[in-house]
């Protein structure tokens, strides 16, 4: 199985801050990576796929980059509605695996 | 607008079989462009992929659960289902059904989730 390790596990930031979350795969995944946002009591919401492609309707302040084993999610200017938990997911090979999550909290 | 909705018992006894159904509306399951899958999330924890199905015959399982899991689909009803046998308290989770693109297997549509508690 491909292990996905996110860092940090939690993060405190303020509205307007630029935030970066990292996801590292245990082997190369050829940009077969998605990012999700999850709010309490809700299903995850797809933000980006193929490492850097923005899902329709997702604000452009969200961006993704990376290749090989290392990937990042960047929020350019945090908005109040962005405080949530973020997960990466690899779909390069089965079993599909998720990172453990990064909880983004208000400072 | 595509919608997915999970249904099934919210309480299952230990050693019994958990059975859930996902009903798809606003679109057809017979499109060649999508997988349909199940993902679960124990309370306060992260996401775990369970299984995917393509049409009704191509099935993929998480090896950690494969001996206990069956995914199936009834495309005439636009539904797919999950059965998980010999459940224990460790199977207590919110179970989500979702759709993923066939090429980029990211999940773009999700159900709202159903909490299944395993307890006697």
XYZ file of N, CA and C in Angstrom:
681
model
N 0.838 -1.193 0.000
C 0.000 0.000 0.000
C 0.876 1.246 0.000
N 0.407 2.305 -0.660
C 1.111 3.583 -0.644
C 0.651 4.370 0.577
N 1.602 4.734 1.415
C 1.295 5.531 2.607
C 1.354 7.011 2.261
N 0.360 7.754 2.727
C 0.295 9.187 2.500
C 0.466 9.899 3.838
N 1.461 10.756 3.933
C 1.755 11.446 5.184
C 1.588 12.941 4.995
N 0.665 13.513 5.719
C 0.411 14.945 5.641
C 1.144 15.673 6.761
N 1.558 16.890 6.472
C 2.120 17.750 7.508
C 1.756 19.204 7.223
N 1.486 19.967 8.298
C 1.401 19.482 9.670
C 0.079 18.745 9.919
N -0.086 18.152 11.088
C -1.353 17.517 11.447
C -2.388 18.563 11.817
N -1.923 19.671 12.368
C -2.812 20.782 12.673
C -2.062 22.089 12.476
N -2.838 23.123 12.268
C -2.260 24.402 11.886
C -3.197 25.508 12.347
N -2.647 26.523 12.975
C -3.426 27.702 13.346
C -3.026 28.863 12.461
N -3.995 29.545 11.921
C -3.706 30.667 11.027
C -4.815 31.699 11.115
N -4.551 32.843 10.557
C -5.506 33.949 10.601
C -6.093 34.215 9.227
N -7.248 34.839 9.212
C -7.863 35.259 7.948
C -6.868 36.137 7.195
N -6.711 35.835 5.909
C -5.778 36.580 5.072
C -4.412 35.922 4.946
N -4.095 34.967 5.816
C -2.801 34.299 5.757
C -2.698 33.408 4.526
N -1.462 33.166 4.113
C -1.150 32.169 3.092
C -0.749 30.902 3.827
N -1.352 29.789 3.435
C -1.142 28.529 4.148
C -0.747 27.438 3.150
N 0.196 26.603 3.573
C 0.611 25.476 2.739
C 0.546 24.193 3.554
N -0.043 23.184 2.965
C -0.123 21.850 3.563
C 0.613 20.892 2.631
N 1.380 20.005 3.219
C 2.197 19.090 2.442
C 1.705 17.658 2.569
N 1.808 16.920 1.482
C 1.453 15.504 1.463
C 2.607 14.751 0.803
N 3.127 13.754 1.497
C 4.229 12.960 0.967
C 3.796 11.506 0.808
N 4.020 10.968 -0.373
C 3.684 9.573 -0.650
C 4.900 8.685 -0.410
N 4.649 7.443 -0.048
C 5.743 6.510 0.253
C 6.438 6.013 -1.016
N 5.829 6.289 -2.173
C 6.460 6.041 -3.455
C 5.876 7.013 -4.464
N 6.506 7.127 -5.617
C 6.031 8.073 -6.610
C 4.616 7.756 -7.084
N 3.801 8.808 -7.245
C 2.401 8.600 -7.622
C 2.014 9.388 -8.875
N 3.011 9.945 -9.581
C 2.767 10.546 -10.904
C 1.597 11.515 -10.937
N 1.518 12.358 -9.947
C 0.494 13.410 -9.846
C -0.924 12.850 -9.727
N -1.058 11.596 -9.369
C -2.384 11.001 -9.160
C -2.840 11.305 -7.739
N -3.101 12.589 -7.506
C -3.367 13.066 -6.158
C -4.523 14.046 -6.167
N -5.383 13.888 -5.169
C -6.512 14.799 -4.977
C -6.442 15.398 -3.581
N -7.050 16.582 -3.455
C -7.181 17.249 -2.159
C -8.658 17.478 -1.857
N -9.025 17.258 -0.601
C -10.399 17.432 -0.149
C -10.443 18.352 1.068
N -11.562 19.038 1.209
C -11.863 19.840 2.398
C -13.055 19.203 3.088
N -12.967 19.037 4.388
C -14.098 18.479 5.133
C -14.414 19.350 6.341
N -15.675 19.707 6.445
C -16.157 20.445 7.603
C -16.927 19.500 8.513
N -17.018 19.826 9.802
C -17.646 18.907 10.754
C -19.052 18.482 10.344
N -19.287 17.184 10.367
C -20.600 16.643 10.052
C -20.948 16.624 8.578
N -19.979 16.940 7.733
C -20.221 16.992 6.290
C -19.320 16.015 5.552
N -19.725 15.670 4.337
C -18.886 14.845 3.484
C -17.700 15.661 2.971
N -16.619 14.999 2.652
C -15.497 15.713 2.029
C -15.920 16.361 0.713
N -15.248 17.459 0.394
C -15.504 18.188 -0.848
C -14.222 18.191 -1.665
N -14.317 17.791 -2.911
C -13.150 17.763 -3.787
C -12.704 19.178 -4.125
N -11.429 19.465 -3.915
C -10.861 20.771 -4.253
C -10.012 20.707 -5.525
N -9.101 19.756 -5.558
C -8.167 19.636 -6.681
C -7.968 18.165 -7.004
N -7.661 17.880 -8.257
C -7.324 16.540 -8.683
C -6.144 16.627 -9.653
N -5.540 15.494 -9.942
C -4.320 15.471 -10.765
C -3.302 16.476 -10.234
N -3.231 16.560 -8.938
C -2.280 17.378 -8.179
C -2.521 18.876 -8.260
N -2.940 19.374 -9.427
C -3.004 20.835 -9.586
C -4.242 21.325 -10.318
N -5.132 20.451 -10.717
C -6.322 20.866 -11.465
C -7.451 21.212 -10.498
N -7.943 22.425 -10.634
C -8.978 22.927 -9.738
C -10.334 22.373 -10.147
N -11.029 21.792 -9.191
C -12.384 21.310 -9.445
C -13.299 22.483 -9.751
N -14.252 22.275 -10.629
C -15.193 23.315 -10.999
C -15.886 23.896 -9.767
N -15.929 25.223 -9.702
C -16.609 25.893 -8.602
C -15.748 26.171 -7.393
N -14.531 25.661 -7.366
C -13.640 25.882 -6.233
C -12.900 27.208 -6.428
N -12.854 28.038 -5.399
C -12.196 29.347 -5.550
C -10.725 29.232 -5.957
N -10.282 30.211 -6.715
C -8.918 30.172 -7.252
C -7.849 30.415 -6.193
N -8.228 30.758 -4.973
C -7.227 30.906 -3.910
C -6.643 29.538 -3.509
N -7.305 28.466 -3.917
C -6.780 27.120 -3.690
C -5.911 26.717 -4.889
N -4.731 26.209 -4.609
C -3.877 25.723 -5.686
C -3.085 24.527 -5.188
N -2.646 23.723 -6.143
C -1.869 22.544 -5.800
C -0.669 22.406 -6.699
N 0.360 21.775 -6.182
C 1.561 21.547 -6.983
C 2.253 20.290 -6.481
N 3.268 19.895 -7.215
C 4.073 18.762 -6.788
C 4.247 17.732 -7.872
N 5.128 16.800 -7.592
C 5.383 15.694 -8.498
C 6.113 14.604 -7.721
N 6.181 13.436 -8.333
C 6.886 12.346 -7.663
C 6.204 11.937 -6.376
N 6.873 12.199 -5.256
C 6.332 11.809 -3.956
C 5.821 12.982 -3.123
N 6.137 14.222 -3.515
C 5.843 15.386 -2.677
C 4.865 16.356 -3.324
N 3.825 16.694 -2.578
C 2.748 17.533 -3.106
C 2.342 18.562 -2.058
N 1.833 19.714 -2.546
C 1.399 20.757 -1.638
C 0.043 21.308 -2.053
N -0.708 21.685 -1.039
C -1.942 22.446 -1.203
C -1.669 23.818 -0.609
N -1.965 24.862 -1.374
C -1.765 26.224 -0.899
C -3.087 26.975 -0.954
N -3.369 27.679 0.114
C -4.498 28.610 0.159
C -3.875 29.998 0.225
N -4.119 30.797 -0.785
C -3.345 32.041 -0.923
C -3.739 33.103 0.092
N -5.009 33.170 0.429
C -5.480 34.159 1.390
C -6.677 33.559 2.115
N -6.443 33.101 3.322
C -7.469 32.363 4.059
C -8.740 33.180 4.257
N -9.855 32.527 4.003
C -11.158 33.111 4.270
C -11.808 32.377 5.444
N -12.763 32.994 6.106
C -13.372 32.345 7.287
C -13.930 30.948 6.994
N -14.442 30.755 5.779
C -15.040 29.469 5.434
C -14.009 28.381 5.131
N -12.721 28.741 5.142
C -11.674 27.761 4.825
C -11.213 26.965 6.040
N -11.663 27.346 7.226
C -11.229 26.621 8.416
C -11.962 25.292 8.464
N -11.191 24.229 8.320
C -11.731 22.892 8.106
C -10.570 21.900 8.209
N -10.871 20.638 7.920
C -9.821 19.619 7.841
C -9.595 19.272 6.375
N -8.334 19.126 6.010
C -7.955 18.860 4.627
C -7.282 17.493 4.520
N -7.653 16.755 3.479
C -7.101 15.425 3.241
C -6.531 15.335 1.833
N -5.409 14.649 1.699
C -4.932 14.271 0.377
C -5.316 12.813 0.132
N -5.373 12.440 -1.134
C -5.733 11.074 -1.524
C -4.923 10.703 -2.754
N -4.319 9.520 -2.737
C -3.639 9.051 -3.943
C -4.518 8.023 -4.639
N -4.524 8.098 -5.955
C -5.255 7.100 -6.738
C -4.354 6.489 -7.804
N -3.064 6.524 -7.539
C -2.107 5.926 -8.472
C -2.258 4.409 -8.507
N -2.517 3.818 -7.342
C -2.707 2.371 -7.290
C -3.669 2.019 -6.167
N -4.318 0.890 -6.325
C -5.177 0.395 -5.245
C -4.337 -0.388 -4.241
N -4.641 -0.325 -2.961
C -5.794 0.392 -2.437
C -5.597 1.902 -2.457
N -6.658 2.609 -2.826
C -6.673 4.052 -2.702
C -6.419 4.401 -1.235
N -5.569 5.377 -0.987
C -5.252 5.750 0.383
C -5.320 7.256 0.570
N -5.643 7.642 1.798
C -5.768 9.039 2.182
C -4.682 9.394 3.196
N -4.323 10.662 3.221
C -3.512 11.167 4.311
C -4.334 11.203 5.589
N -3.661 11.446 6.693
C -4.347 11.407 7.994
C -5.128 12.689 8.287
N -4.949 13.687 7.467
C -5.689 14.933 7.635
C -4.875 16.038 8.279
N -5.195 17.263 7.897
C -4.609 18.466 8.506
C -5.753 19.353 8.955
N -5.802 19.593 10.251
C -6.860 20.438 10.805
C -6.400 21.881 10.802
N -7.116 22.725 10.101
C -6.785 24.147 9.979
C -7.716 24.926 10.900
N -7.113 25.564 11.895
C -7.895 26.258 12.910
C -7.632 27.749 12.869
N -8.569 28.481 13.415
C -8.433 29.950 13.483
C -7.488 30.315 14.627
N -6.526 31.170 14.344
C -5.615 31.652 15.383
C -6.306 32.759 16.184
N -28.580 17.895 -11.296
C -27.481 17.788 -10.354
C -27.462 16.366 -9.772
N -26.303 15.736 -9.870
C -26.180 14.380 -9.345
C -26.303 14.378 -7.831
N -27.025 13.412 -7.313
C -27.147 13.245 -5.869
C -26.968 11.779 -5.513
N -26.315 11.528 -4.381
C -26.146 10.188 -3.864
C -26.693 10.160 -2.441
N -27.364 9.092 -2.094
C -27.943 8.984 -0.760
C -27.776 7.576 -0.223
N -27.132 7.484 0.940
C -26.939 6.204 1.602
C -28.171 5.842 2.424
N -28.453 4.560 2.496
C -29.537 4.096 3.348
C -29.174 2.740 3.930
N -29.774 2.451 5.081
C -29.511 1.186 5.756
C -29.611 1.354 7.254
N -29.446 0.259 7.986
C -29.562 0.325 9.451
C -28.450 1.151 10.072
N -28.798 1.888 11.107
C -27.789 2.675 11.816
C -27.157 1.909 12.963
N -27.697 0.747 13.250
C -27.166 -0.068 14.352
C -27.091 -1.522 13.892
N -25.914 -2.104 14.054
C -25.692 -3.496 13.684
C -25.029 -4.207 14.864
N -25.427 -5.423 15.107
C -24.850 -6.189 16.219
C -23.500 -6.790 15.818
N -22.616 -6.944 16.790
C -21.338 -7.602 16.510
C -21.546 -8.973 15.898
N -20.674 -9.314 14.946
C -20.645 -10.576 14.195
C -21.684 -10.619 13.066
N -22.582 -9.643 13.005
C -23.582 -9.635 11.938
C -23.032 -8.927 10.690
N -23.875 -8.825 9.671
C -23.473 -8.208 8.405
C -24.096 -6.830 8.251
N -23.239 -5.875 7.971
C -23.658 -4.495 7.691
C -24.046 -4.419 6.213
N -25.231 -3.891 5.937
C -25.690 -3.763 4.551
C -26.160 -2.337 4.299
N -25.565 -1.706 3.299
C -25.917 -0.340 2.937
C -26.191 -0.249 1.446
N -27.062 0.678 1.087
C -27.389 0.937 -0.317
C -27.181 2.413 -0.603
N -26.657 2.695 -1.771
C -26.516 4.070 -2.249
C -27.403 4.252 -3.473
N -28.305 5.195 -3.396
C -29.202 5.502 -4.510
C -28.705 6.741 -5.225
N -28.519 6.604 -6.532
C -28.010 7.691 -7.372
C -29.173 8.327 -8.115
N -29.286 9.640 -8.024
C -30.324 10.359 -8.756
C -29.701 11.526 -9.513
N -30.379 11.939 -10.582
C -29.879 13.048 -11.380
C -28.810 12.640 -12.372
N -28.609 11.341 -12.545
C -27.617 10.843 -13.487
C -27.684 9.332 -13.541
N -27.039 8.755 -14.524
C -27.109 7.316 -14.704
C -25.800 6.638 -14.274
N -25.938 5.486 -13.634
C -24.764 4.702 -13.238
C -24.139 3.979 -14.415
N -24.839 3.955 -15.557
C -24.333 3.185 -16.690
C -23.342 3.974 -17.545
N -23.016 5.185 -17.151
C -21.989 5.929 -17.865
C -20.648 5.214 -17.751
N -19.897 5.182 -18.844
C -18.594 4.512 -18.827
C -17.515 5.360 -18.185
N -17.890 6.538 -17.733
C -16.886 7.489 -17.273
C -16.615 7.449 -15.782
N -17.325 6.604 -15.051
C -17.245 6.698 -13.592
C -17.126 5.372 -12.882
N -16.432 5.437 -11.736
C -16.485 4.401 -10.722
C -17.469 4.879 -9.648
N -17.971 3.907 -8.915
C -18.835 4.189 -7.770
C -18.237 3.482 -6.566
N -18.133 4.206 -5.450
C -17.364 3.630 -4.359
C -17.914 3.898 -2.970
N -17.300 3.221 -2.007
C -17.612 3.386 -0.591
C -16.340 3.782 0.159
N -16.492 4.741 1.023
C -15.421 5.221 1.884
C -16.015 5.359 3.282
N -15.217 5.074 4.302
C -15.734 5.212 5.651
C -14.823 6.073 6.521
N -15.393 6.557 7.628
C -14.653 7.436 8.531
C -15.093 7.152 9.961
N -14.258 6.472 10.732
C -14.592 6.277 12.157
C -14.709 7.616 12.857
N -15.506 7.697 13.898
C -15.707 8.975 14.600
C -14.379 9.607 15.015
N -14.184 10.846 14.603
C -12.990 11.590 14.975
C -11.723 11.173 14.254
N -11.838 10.308 13.259
C -10.645 9.805 12.570
C -10.677 10.133 11.082
N -9.714 9.590 10.348
C -9.569 9.898 8.938
C -10.386 8.990 8.035
N -10.165 9.145 6.741
C -10.936 8.461 5.711
C -10.264 7.156 5.299
N -11.082 6.128 5.091
C -10.582 4.827 4.660
C -11.391 4.371 3.448
N -10.697 4.099 2.348
C -11.357 3.586 1.151
C -11.728 2.129 1.358
N -12.949 1.770 0.937
C -13.426 0.400 1.114
C -13.441 -0.346 -0.217
N -14.109 0.201 -1.223
C -14.281 -0.522 -2.477
C -14.791 0.411 -3.572
N -14.545 0.005 -4.814
C -15.080 0.664 -6.014
C -15.720 -0.371 -6.916
N -16.697 0.081 -7.695
C -17.303 -0.773 -8.709
C -17.457 0.020 -9.993
N -17.230 -0.643 -11.122
C -17.382 -0.041 -12.447
C -18.423 -0.859 -13.177
N -19.480 -0.174 -13.637
C -20.665 -0.877 -14.100
C -21.074 -1.845 -12.983
N -21.296 -3.075 -13.267
C -21.690 -3.993 -12.195
C -20.755 -5.180 -12.085
N -19.662 -5.152 -12.893
C -18.847 -6.355 -12.889
C -17.384 -6.145 -12.505
N -16.892 -4.940 -12.614
C -15.492 -4.666 -12.310
C -15.398 -4.132 -10.886
N -14.801 -4.899 -10.002
C -14.821 -4.555 -8.581
C -13.403 -4.493 -8.019
N -13.207 -3.531 -7.134
C -11.903 -3.328 -6.507
C -12.120 -3.183 -5.007
N -11.301 -3.887 -4.234
C -11.480 -3.885 -2.786
C -10.192 -3.490 -2.067
N -10.360 -2.882 -0.900
C -9.226 -2.657 -0.015
C -8.818 -4.021 0.548
N -7.573 -4.427 0.349
C -7.147 -5.753 0.846
C -7.362 -5.936 2.345
N -7.337 -4.833 3.084
C -7.511 -4.942 4.533
C -8.926 -5.359 4.915
N -9.867 -5.230 3.976
C -11.269 -5.559 4.244
C -11.820 -6.614 3.284
N -11.029 -6.972 2.286
C -11.530 -7.759 1.157
C -12.207 -9.063 1.564
N -11.724 -9.701 2.609
C -12.305 -10.996 3.007
C -13.720 -10.837 3.569
N -14.091 -9.604 3.920
C -15.403 -9.390 4.554
C -16.344 -8.512 3.723
N -15.867 -7.971 2.606
C -16.625 -6.950 1.872
C -17.125 -7.466 0.524
N -18.334 -7.051 0.188
C -18.871 -7.277 -1.151
C -19.517 -5.985 -1.633
N -19.143 -5.536 -2.810
C -19.798 -4.400 -3.451
C -20.555 -4.925 -4.660
N -21.740 -4.393 -4.883
C -22.549 -4.817 -6.018
C -23.330 -3.626 -6.536
N -23.882 -3.791 -7.736
C -24.647 -2.704 -8.330
C -25.873 -3.247 -9.046
N -26.947 -2.502 -8.971
C -28.164 -2.773 -9.741
C -28.405 -1.529 -10.585
N -27.871 -1.551 -11.806
C -27.946 -0.350 -12.636
C -29.374 -0.052 -13.071
N -30.246 -1.054 -13.079
C -31.648 -0.806 -13.453
C -32.346 0.058 -12.410
N -31.847 -0.024 -11.171
C -32.405 0.802 -10.096
C -31.525 2.014 -9.791
N -30.406 2.124 -10.482
C -29.433 3.197 -10.205
C -28.982 3.150 -8.743
N -28.658 1.946 -8.298
C -28.214 1.758 -6.921
C -26.966 0.876 -6.880
N -26.131 1.102 -5.883
C -25.066 0.157 -5.588
C -25.022 -0.069 -4.088
N -24.453 -1.202 -3.710
C -24.583 -1.638 -2.326
C -23.260 -2.114 -1.754
N -23.221 -2.122 -0.429
C -22.059 -2.590 0.315
C -22.528 -3.588 1.355
N -21.835 -4.712 1.442
C -22.058 -5.656 2.532
C -20.714 -5.890 3.219
N -20.712 -5.781 4.540
C -19.515 -6.001 5.350
C -19.892 -7.010 6.431
N -19.276 -8.166 6.374
C -19.651 -9.251 7.278
C -18.808 -9.253 8.555
N -19.280 -10.007 9.523
C -18.552 -10.228 10.784
C -18.063 -8.932 11.406
N -18.971 -7.984 11.542
C -18.566 -6.661 12.020
C -18.203 -6.686 13.505
N -17.327 -5.760 13.864
C -16.942 -5.525 15.251
C -17.067 -4.029 15.524
N -16.775 -3.649 16.768
C -16.869 -2.230 17.123
C -15.937 -1.382 16.263
N -14.868 -1.962 15.767
C -13.930 -1.222 14.916
C -14.532 -0.816 13.581
N -15.664 -1.402 13.231
C -16.348 -1.042 11.975
C -17.339 0.103 12.171
N -17.476 0.589 13.390
C -18.325 1.758 13.643
C -17.732 2.967 12.923
N -18.530 3.590 12.084
C -18.020 4.685 11.250
C -19.171 5.365 10.522
N -18.877 6.527 9.973
C -19.755 7.122 8.968
C -19.348 6.507 7.629
N -20.309 5.955 6.927
C -20.058 5.327 5.631
C -20.581 6.269 4.544
N -19.701 6.591 3.608
C -20.052 7.460 2.486
C -20.053 6.650 1.193
N -21.013 6.948 0.327
C -20.911 6.490 -1.051
C -20.497 7.694 -1.897
N -19.809 7.426 -2.994
C -19.270 8.524 -3.786
C -19.015 8.066 -5.222
N -18.869 9.062 -6.102
C -18.555 8.802 -7.511
C -17.157 9.302 -7.823
N -16.405 8.531 -8.580
C -15.101 9.018 -9.017
C -14.982 8.902 -10.522
N -14.236 9.838 -11.083
C -13.954 9.813 -12.508
C -13.146 8.568 -12.845
N -13.390 7.987 -14.024
C -12.689 6.763 -14.408
C -11.201 7.002 -14.610
N -10.851 8.187 -15.085
C -9.450 8.491 -15.366
C -8.746 9.063 -14.138
N -9.283 10.152 -13.642
C -8.753 10.744 -12.411
C -9.651 10.287 -11.278
N -9.211 9.295 -10.530
C -10.085 8.642 -9.555
C -10.205 9.435 -8.265
N -10.555 10.700 -8.458
C -10.885 11.527 -7.307
C -12.400 11.525 -7.199
N -12.905 11.625 -5.984
C -14.340 11.530 -5.740
C -14.986 12.913 -5.795
N -15.783 13.135 -6.856
C -16.345 14.471 -7.052
C -17.756 14.641 -6.500
N -18.486 13.556 -6.326
C -19.797 13.626 -5.703
C -19.861 12.615 -4.564
N -20.402 13.073 -3.426
C -20.495 12.251 -2.225
C -21.920 12.260 -1.697
N -22.306 11.168 -1.051
C -23.510 11.191 -0.253
C -23.249 11.946 1.040
N -24.294 12.143 1.819
C -24.138 12.889 3.061
C -23.534 12.035 4.173
N -23.500 10.727 3.943
C -22.930 9.817 4.930
C -23.986 9.251 5.862
N -23.747 8.031 6.327
C -24.641 7.395 7.270
C -23.800 6.795 8.401
N -24.148 7.132 9.625
C -23.422 6.594 10.777
C -23.930 5.196 11.077
N -23.035 4.237 11.070
C -23.369 2.882 11.448
C -22.603 2.539 12.721
N -23.336 2.187 13.739
C -22.751 1.823 15.028
C -22.863 0.316 15.215
N -21.754 -0.308 15.579
C -21.758 -1.734 15.864
C -21.781 -1.903 17.378
N -22.889 -2.421 17.856
C -23.062 -2.577 19.299
C -24.178 -3.579 19.571
N -24.039 -4.286 20.663
C -25.083 -5.236 21.042
C -26.178 -4.539 21.847
